[in-house]
GROMACS .gro file of C-alpha atoms in nm:
model
  371
    1MET     CA    1   6.345  25.099  11.901
    2ALA     CA    2   6.264  24.837  11.636
    3THR     CA    3   5.904  24.717  11.621
    4SER     CA    4   5.750  24.469  11.381
    5SER     CA    5   5.600  24.575  11.048
    6SER     CA    6   5.273  24.404  11.141
    7ALA     CA    7   5.227  24.642  11.432
    8GLN     CA    8   5.215  24.931  11.187
    9LEU     CA    9   4.909  24.793  11.010
   10SER     CA   10   4.583  24.975  11.084
   11LYS     CA   11   4.394  24.811  11.369
   12MET     CA   12   4.083  25.010  11.273
   13VAL     CA   13   4.077  24.848  10.931
   14LYS     CA   14   4.107  24.507  11.094
   15LYS     CA   15   3.827  24.591  11.336
   16GLN     CA   16   3.567  24.636  11.063
   17TYR     CA   17   3.624  24.274  10.964
   18MET     CA   18   3.642  24.140  11.321
   19ASP     CA   19   3.300  24.300  11.384
   20LEU     CA   20   3.135  24.098  11.107
   21PRO     CA   21   2.885  23.835  11.231
   22GLN     CA   22   3.018  23.479  11.217
   23GLY     CA   23   2.687  23.293  11.232
   24ASP     CA   24   2.687  22.962  11.419
   25ASN     CA   25   3.046  22.886  11.326
   26VAL     CA   26   3.314  22.895  11.595
   27GLN     CA   27   3.684  22.957  11.537
   28VAL     CA   28   3.909  22.745  11.757
   29MET     CA   29   4.281  22.812  11.792
   30TYR     CA   30   4.483  22.499  11.873
   31ILE     CA   31   4.800  22.574  12.073
   32TRP     CA   32   5.095  22.343  12.138
   33ILE     CA   33   5.453  22.338  12.266
   34ASP     CA   34   5.709  22.285  11.991
   35GLY     CA   35   6.028  22.080  11.986
   36THR     CA   36   6.234  22.344  12.167
   37GLY     CA   37   6.033  22.285  12.484
   38GLU     CA   38   5.971  22.658  12.521
   39GLY     CA   39   5.828  22.784  12.192
   40LEU     CA   40   5.455  22.788  12.123
   41ARG     CA   41   5.280  22.720  11.793
   42CYS     CA   42   4.916  22.762  11.693
   43LYS     CA   43   4.670  22.716  11.408
   44SER     CA   44   4.295  22.757  11.376
   45ARG     CA   45   3.999  22.561  11.248
   46THR     CA   46   3.626  22.619  11.216
   47LEU     CA   47   3.368  22.415  11.406
   48ASP     CA   48   2.994  22.407  11.330
   49SER     CA   49   2.894  22.490  11.688
   50GLU     CA   50   3.042  22.615  12.014
   51PRO     CA   51   3.226  22.340  12.206
   52LYS     CA   52   3.104  22.315  12.565
   53CYS     CA   53   3.371  22.076  12.696
   54ILE     CA   54   3.704  21.933  12.590
   55GLU     CA   55   3.533  21.618  12.456
   56ASP     CA   56   3.356  21.832  12.193
   57LEU     CA   57   3.689  21.919  12.031
   58PRO     CA   58   3.828  21.692  11.758
   59GLU     CA   59   4.186  21.574  11.743
   60TRP     CA   60   4.395  21.740  11.473
   61ASN     CA   61   4.742  21.708  11.324
   62PHE     CA   62   5.034  21.919  11.201
   63ASP     CA   63   5.368  21.895  11.024
   64GLY     CA   64   5.621  21.815  11.297
   65SER     CA   65   5.917  21.855  11.061
   66SER     CA   66   5.856  22.233  11.069
   67THR     CA   67   5.839  22.255  11.449
   68TYR     CA   68   6.156  22.057  11.541
   69GLN     CA   69   5.943  21.755  11.632
   70SER     CA   70   5.985  21.502  11.352
   71GLU     CA   71   6.157  21.420  11.023
   72GLY     CA   72   6.005  21.514  10.691
   73SER     CA   73   5.967  21.151  10.587
   74ASN     CA   74   5.731  21.083  10.879
   75SER     CA   75   5.611  21.424  10.987
   76ASP     CA   76   5.247  21.395  11.096
   77MET     CA   77   5.198  21.467  11.466
   78TYR     CA   78   4.869  21.453  11.658
   79LEU     CA   79   4.714  21.739  11.854
   80ILE     CA   80   4.509  21.615  12.151
   81PRO     CA   81   4.289  21.889  12.304
   82SER     CA   82   4.360  21.908  12.677
   83ALA     CA   83   4.237  22.241  12.816
   84MET     CA   84   3.992  22.495  12.672
   85PHE     CA   85   3.977  22.872  12.730
   86ARG     CA   86   3.781  23.167  12.592
   87ASP     CA   87   3.956  23.356  12.313
   88PRO     CA   88   4.030  23.718  12.418
   89PHE     CA   89   4.138  23.812  12.064
   90ARG     CA   90   3.844  23.684  11.859
   91LYS     CA   91   3.614  23.694  12.164
   92ASP     CA   92   3.314  23.470  12.240
   93PRO     CA   93   3.211  23.217  12.127
   94ASN     CA   94   3.561  23.145  11.991
   95LYS     CA   95   3.810  22.935  12.187
   96LEU     CA   96   4.175  22.878  12.266
   97VAL     CA   97   4.264  22.511  12.311
   98LEU     CA   98   4.590  22.390  12.465
   99CYS     CA   99   4.692  22.055  12.320
  100GLU     CA  100   4.920  21.767  12.401
  101VAL     CA  101   5.137  21.645  12.114
  102LEU     CA  102   5.161  21.276  12.022
  103LYS     CA  103   5.398  21.122  11.768
  104TYR     CA  104   5.292  20.906  11.474
  105ASN     CA  105   5.285  20.602  11.705
  106ARG     CA  106   5.057  20.781  11.954
  107LYS     CA  107   5.336  20.811  12.211
  108PRO     CA  108   5.405  21.151  12.373
  109ALA     CA  109   5.642  21.381  12.186
  110GLU     CA  110   5.973  21.447  12.363
  111THR     CA  111   5.859  21.790  12.484
  112ASN     CA  112   5.514  21.671  12.591
  113HIS     CA  113   5.569  21.675  12.967
  114ARG     CA  114   5.199  21.710  13.037
  115LYS     CA  115   5.136  21.338  12.994
  116THR     CA  116   5.363  21.223  13.278
  117CYS     CA  117   5.278  21.527  13.491
  118ASN     CA  118   4.910  21.436  13.477
  119LYS     CA  119   4.984  21.077  13.583
  120VAL     CA  120   5.184  21.199  13.882
  121MET     CA  121   4.916  21.453  13.981
  122GLU     CA  122   4.649  21.184  13.976
  123LYS     CA  123   4.851  20.975  14.224
  124VAL     CA  124   4.845  21.256  14.484
  125ARG     CA  125   4.502  21.402  14.415
  126GLU     CA  126   4.385  21.343  14.774
  127GLN     CA  127   4.669  21.562  14.905
  128VAL     CA  128   4.527  21.860  14.708
  129PRO     CA  129   4.855  22.008  14.578
  130TRP     CA  130   4.833  22.382  14.506
  131PHE     CA  131   5.081  22.579  14.299
  132GLY     CA  132   5.138  22.943  14.222
  133MET     CA  133   5.401  23.046  13.966
  134GLU     CA  134   5.559  23.389  13.926
  135GLN     CA  135   5.642  23.439  13.559
  136GLU     CA  136   5.911  23.699  13.493
  137TYR     CA  137   5.975  23.821  13.139
  138THR     CA  138   6.159  24.099  12.954
  139LEU     CA  139   6.016  24.321  12.682
  140LEU     CA  140   6.244  24.356  12.379
  141GLY     CA  141   6.231  24.528  12.044
  142THR     CA  142   6.239  24.304  11.737
  143ASP     CA  143   6.613  24.378  11.722
  144GLY     CA  144   6.660  24.218  12.066
  145HIS     CA  145   6.725  24.550  12.242
  146PRO     CA  146   6.536  24.595  12.573
  147PHE     CA  147   6.221  24.803  12.535
  148GLY     CA  148   6.272  25.166  12.635
  149TRP     CA  149   6.649  25.139  12.687
  150PRO     CA  150   6.871  25.402  12.521
  151SER     CA  151   6.975  25.286  12.174
  152ASN     CA  152   7.346  25.334  12.245
  153GLY     CA  153   7.374  25.283  12.618
  154PHE     CA  154   7.207  25.173  12.937
  155PRO     CA  155   6.941  25.313  13.168
  156GLY     CA  156   7.026  25.413  13.523
  157PRO     CA  157   7.124  25.133  13.761
  158GLN     CA  158   6.866  24.904  13.922
  159GLY     CA  159   6.682  25.043  14.220
  160PRO     CA  160   6.389  25.262  14.111
  161TYR     CA  161   6.224  25.019  13.868
  162TYR     CA  162   6.081  24.742  14.090
  163CYS     CA  163   5.708  24.821  14.125
  164GLY     CA  164   5.801  25.162  13.984
  165VAL     CA  165   5.562  25.432  13.866
  166GLY     CA  166   5.638  25.695  13.604
  167ALA     CA  167   5.756  25.716  13.244
  168ASP     CA  168   6.122  25.702  13.351
  169LYS     CA  169   6.070  25.388  13.563
  170ALA     CA  170   5.796  25.172  13.407
  171TYR     CA  171   5.864  25.065  13.048
  172GLY     CA  172   5.574  24.910  12.855
  173ARG     CA  173   5.286  24.921  13.103
  174ASP     CA  174   5.027  24.927  12.821
  175ILE     CA  175   5.135  24.576  12.724
  176VAL     CA  176   5.113  24.457  13.083
  177GLU     CA  177   4.764  24.601  13.132
  178ALA     CA  178   4.638  24.448  12.806
  179HIS     CA  179   4.771  24.106  12.909
  180TYR     CA  180   4.630  24.142  13.261
  181ARG     CA  181   4.283  24.209  13.119
  182ALA     CA  182   4.298  23.939  12.851
  183CYS     CA  183   4.391  23.657  13.091
  184PRO     CA  184   4.083  23.666  13.317
  185TYR     CA  185   3.862  23.702  13.010
  186ALA     CA  186   4.012  23.378  12.883
  187GLY     CA  187   3.964  23.208  13.220
  188VAL     CA  188   4.332  23.204  13.313
  189GLN     CA  189   4.384  23.215  13.689
  190ILE     CA  190   4.612  23.521  13.683
  191CYS     CA  191   4.632  23.677  14.029
  192GLY     CA  192   4.869  23.972  13.998
  193THR     CA  193   5.138  24.161  13.813
  194ASN     CA  194   5.422  24.403  13.886
  195ALA     CA  195   5.724  24.576  13.735
  196GLU     CA  196   6.047  24.393  13.815
  197VAL     CA  197   6.399  24.496  13.922
  198MET     CA  198   6.547  24.542  13.574
  199PRO     CA  199   6.386  24.810  13.354
  200ALA     CA  200   6.162  24.654  13.084
  201GLN     CA  201   6.129  24.342  13.301
  202TRP     CA  202   5.786  24.250  13.438
  203GLU     CA  203   5.620  23.968  13.626
  204PHE     CA  204   5.274  23.817  13.642
  205GLN     CA  205   5.155  23.552  13.885
  206VAL     CA  206   4.923  23.260  13.809
  207GLY     CA  207   4.752  23.060  14.080
  208PRO     CA  208   4.663  22.909  14.309
  209CYS     CA  209   4.602  22.620  14.070
  210GLU     CA  210   4.550  22.260  14.168
  211GLY     CA  211   4.747  21.980  14.004
  212ILE     CA  212   4.776  21.973  13.626
  213SER     CA  213   4.587  22.301  13.585
  214MET     CA  214   4.899  22.493  13.693
  215GLY     CA  215   5.083  22.402  13.376
  216ASP     CA  216   4.773  22.453  13.160
  217HIS     CA  217   4.707  22.803  13.291
  218LEU     CA  218   5.067  22.922  13.279
  219TRP     CA  219   5.122  22.802  12.922
  220VAL     CA  220   4.803  22.975  12.804
  221ALA     CA  221   4.901  23.291  12.995
  222ARG     CA  222   5.234  23.282  12.809
  223PHE     CA  223   5.055  23.235  12.476
  224ILE     CA  224   4.833  23.535  12.547
  225LEU     CA  225   5.139  23.741  12.642
  226HIS     CA  226   5.313  23.659  12.314
  227ARG     CA  227   4.999  23.743  12.116
  228VAL     CA  228   4.951  24.075  12.297
  229CYS     CA  229   5.315  24.163  12.231
  230GLU     CA  230   5.265  24.068  11.866
  231ASP     CA  231   4.987  24.330  11.844
  232PHE     CA  232   5.218  24.592  11.995
  233GLY     CA  233   5.508  24.491  11.770
  234VAL     CA  234   5.747  24.389  12.049
  235VAL     CA  235   5.884  24.063  12.187
  236ALA     CA  236   5.835  23.902  12.530
  237SER     CA  237   6.155  23.714  12.615
  238LEU     CA  238   6.159  23.437  12.876
  239ASP     CA  239   6.537  23.410  12.863
  240PRO     CA  240   6.663  23.366  13.221
  241LYS     CA  241   6.949  23.613  13.169
  242PRO     CA  242   6.862  23.837  12.873
  243ILE     CA  243   7.119  24.106  12.959
  244SER     CA  244   7.460  24.011  13.097
  245GLY     CA  245   7.630  24.212  13.369
  246ASN     CA  246   7.485  24.380  13.675
  247TRP     CA  247   7.121  24.322  13.582
  248ASN     CA  248   6.871  24.080  13.735
  249GLY     CA  249   6.783  23.764  13.548
  250ALA     CA  250   6.433  23.625  13.502
  251GLY     CA  251   6.292  23.330  13.691
  252CYS     CA  252   5.964  23.154  13.751
  253HIS     CA  253   5.950  23.118  14.129
  254THR     CA  254   5.714  22.835  14.218
  255ASN     CA  255   5.502  22.833  14.533
  256PHE     CA  256   5.383  22.495  14.652
  257SER     CA  257   5.163  22.355  14.928
  258THR     CA  258   4.948  22.056  15.013
  259LYS     CA  259   4.637  22.028  15.229
  260GLU     CA  260   4.853  21.913  15.520
  261MET     CA  261   5.094  22.208  15.482
  262ARG     CA  262   4.804  22.453  15.488
  263GLU     CA  263   4.655  22.312  15.807
  264GLU     CA  264   4.762  22.379  16.167
  265GLY     CA  265   5.116  22.258  16.230
  266GLY     CA  266   5.184  22.232  15.856
  267LEU     CA  267   5.531  22.385  15.895
  268LYS     CA  268   5.662  22.041  15.996
  269CYS     CA  269   5.549  21.898  15.662
  270ILE     CA  270   5.706  22.196  15.481
  271GLU     CA  271   6.039  22.139  15.654
  272GLU     CA  272   6.030  21.767  15.570
  273SER     CA  273   5.970  21.851  15.202
  274ILE     CA  274   6.260  22.097  15.201
  275GLU     CA  275   6.488  21.829  15.347
  276LYS     CA  276   6.388  21.594  15.063
  277LEU     CA  277   6.452  21.866  14.805
  278GLY     CA  278   6.800  21.924  14.945
  279LYS     CA  279   6.892  21.562  14.875
  280ARG     CA  280   6.780  21.587  14.511
  281HIS     CA  281   6.912  21.927  14.406
  282GLU     CA  282   7.075  21.821  14.079
  283TYR     CA  283   6.762  21.639  13.960
  284HIS     CA  284   6.557  21.955  14.011
  285ILE     CA  285   6.811  22.180  13.841
  286ARG     CA  286   6.788  21.959  13.532
  287ALA     CA  287   6.409  21.977  13.537
  288TYR     CA  288   6.392  22.352  13.588
  289ASP     CA  289   6.492  22.475  13.243
  290PRO     CA  290   6.447  22.328  12.894
  291LYS     CA  291   6.821  22.280  12.845
  292GLY     CA  292   6.877  22.067  13.153
  293GLY     CA  293   7.025  22.345  13.366
  294LEU     CA  294   7.243  22.519  13.108
  295ASP     CA  295   7.010  22.819  13.077
  296ASN     CA  296   6.977  22.856  13.453
  297ALA     CA  297   7.356  22.846  13.499
  298ARG     CA  298   7.367  23.199  13.354
  299ARG     CA  299   7.112  23.316  13.612
  300LEU     CA  300   7.175  23.118  13.934
  301THR     CA  301   7.508  23.276  14.027
  302GLY     CA  302   7.446  23.364  14.391
  303ARG     CA  303   7.399  23.729  14.292
  304HIS     CA  304   7.097  23.938  14.191
  305GLU     CA  305   6.856  23.767  14.433
  306THR     CA  306   6.950  23.412  14.331
  307SER     CA  307   7.111  23.112  14.492
  308ASN     CA  308   7.419  22.939  14.351
  309ILE     CA  309   7.325  22.665  14.103
  310HIS     CA  310   7.572  22.422  14.263
  311GLU     CA  311   7.447  22.464  14.621
  312PHE     CA  312   7.115  22.399  14.792
  313SER     CA  313   6.997  22.640  15.061
  314ALA     CA  314   6.678  22.733  15.242
  315GLY     CA  315   6.574  23.009  15.477
  316VAL     CA  316   6.292  23.225  15.608
  317ALA     CA  317   6.239  23.540  15.395
  318ASN     CA  318   6.575  23.479  15.222
  319ARG     CA  319   6.561  23.572  14.852
  320GLY     CA  320   6.915  23.447  14.805
  321ALA     CA  321   6.817  23.089  14.896
  322SER     CA  322   6.707  22.798  14.678
  323ILE     CA  323   6.392  22.762  14.890
  324ARG     CA  324   6.229  23.055  15.070
  325ILE     CA  325   5.982  23.013  15.354
  326PRO     CA  326   5.776  23.335  15.369
  327ARG     CA  327   5.800  23.513  15.703
  328SER     CA  328   5.424  23.485  15.758
  329VAL     CA  329   5.449  23.107  15.717
  330GLY     CA  330   5.729  23.091  15.974
  331GLN     CA  331   5.511  23.285  16.216
  332GLU     CA  332   5.184  23.099  16.157
  333LYS     CA  333   5.355  22.756  16.135
  334LYS     CA  334   5.157  22.663  15.825
  335GLY     CA  335   5.118  22.761  15.459
  336TYR     CA  336   5.354  22.707  15.167
  337PHE     CA  337   5.713  22.742  15.047
  338GLU     CA  338   5.870  22.902  14.742
  339ASP     CA  339   6.116  22.724  14.514
  340ARG     CA  340   6.319  23.007  14.358
  341ARG     CA  341   6.526  22.790  14.122
  342PRO     CA  342   6.301  22.744  13.813
  343SER     CA  343   6.404  22.960  13.517
  344ALA     CA  344   6.167  23.196  13.335
  345ASN     CA  345   6.159  22.959  13.037
  346CYS     CA  346   6.091  22.645  13.242
  347ASP     CA  347   5.816  22.401  13.152
  348PRO     CA  348   5.565  22.429  13.439
  349TYR     CA  349   5.461  22.068  13.384
  350ALA     CA  350   5.820  21.953  13.445
  351VAL     CA  351   5.862  22.179  13.748
  352THR     CA  352   5.539  22.081  13.924
  353GLU     CA  353   5.593  21.713  13.843
  354ALA     CA  354   5.941  21.722  13.994
  355LEU     CA  355   5.810  21.881  14.315
  356ILE     CA  356   5.541  21.614  14.352
  357ARG     CA  357   5.782  21.329  14.282
  358THR     CA  358   6.032  21.445  14.545
  359CYS     CA  359   5.807  21.591  14.814
  360LEU     CA  360   5.501  21.364  14.802
  361LEU     CA  361   5.606  21.042  14.627
  362ASP     CA  362   5.937  21.029  14.816
  363GLU     CA  363   6.143  20.954  14.508
  364GLU     CA  364   6.521  20.960  14.543
  365GLY     CA  365   6.813  20.954  14.305
  366ASP     CA  366   6.880  21.123  13.974
  367GLU     CA  367   6.609  20.961  13.760
  368PRO     CA  368   6.229  20.975  13.787
  369VAL     CA  369   6.032  20.657  13.859
  370GLU     CA  370   5.803  20.531  13.580
  371TYR     CA  371   5.436  20.493  13.670
   0.00000   0.00000   0.00000
């Protein structure tokens, strides 16, 4: 299997430099979403002291013409620090900072969905919206071949790999464990992980997170995953259907609830929200992958534990439905529901914003309302 040349470099040699004292200086890595809507970029700067809050972090800029975000003749873009985390790679007191991107005129870049998501979340703050997102991904070699798969063939059919144990069932657990340890160190609200149905496919869950923090925590969890994979010399793909044929795709199932849904009798509110979602299916499909539904069309076929992209459905404990109500929720008459439509490469800001607009702000039609 092909791994990157960087992974072959001696980590022990690097360690002797990483162990050097850094004095009072702090290294801060600024992270942002590029013009593809799914790629992440980063660069670092030195601060004189440890930032204690987001206000302590200065704005910065970058060349947007090299990230698919501007033309070379007017390429400066602004980085606005939005969420701060501990750095699990350089360790304390160093930081990771997730940023919003603004254009030269201080308006949000086209792939900056955090700005409008935050506005929408503020409008429903009193309803205490909670989210939990299940991020599936596939480990690949640098040649695009699934990690651990035979070089000239396929592994055995799906069946033994989901939550599997053993060298012939779990491919790449070292990467998963490293990521699972790095996330809580950083302050990311990761709450679980498991091997998925297709070999070399894994999932981690982030949440429950309230409001805008869902998108912040999932994006930083993704960044950490990509950096961990970089150290191991492999690639984490969020493609919703990385291998064609009789293999499961990759989604980002999104669990959602409000204070009312979590209280006694909340099932009624859940059912009302599902009814609203059914009337706005096409709007949500467009919001649930960065290509307006084209990526998800390869995954949402009605097979491999998915619903059909052209049809809306809901059911209790039904993994072939658009919306699944967990069996425990059906029995207790309160809790949450799971939207199974978002793709693995979705923007969590766009997904959570769409859910709030439809379920809590009662928006209708194909276009979002401006606030």
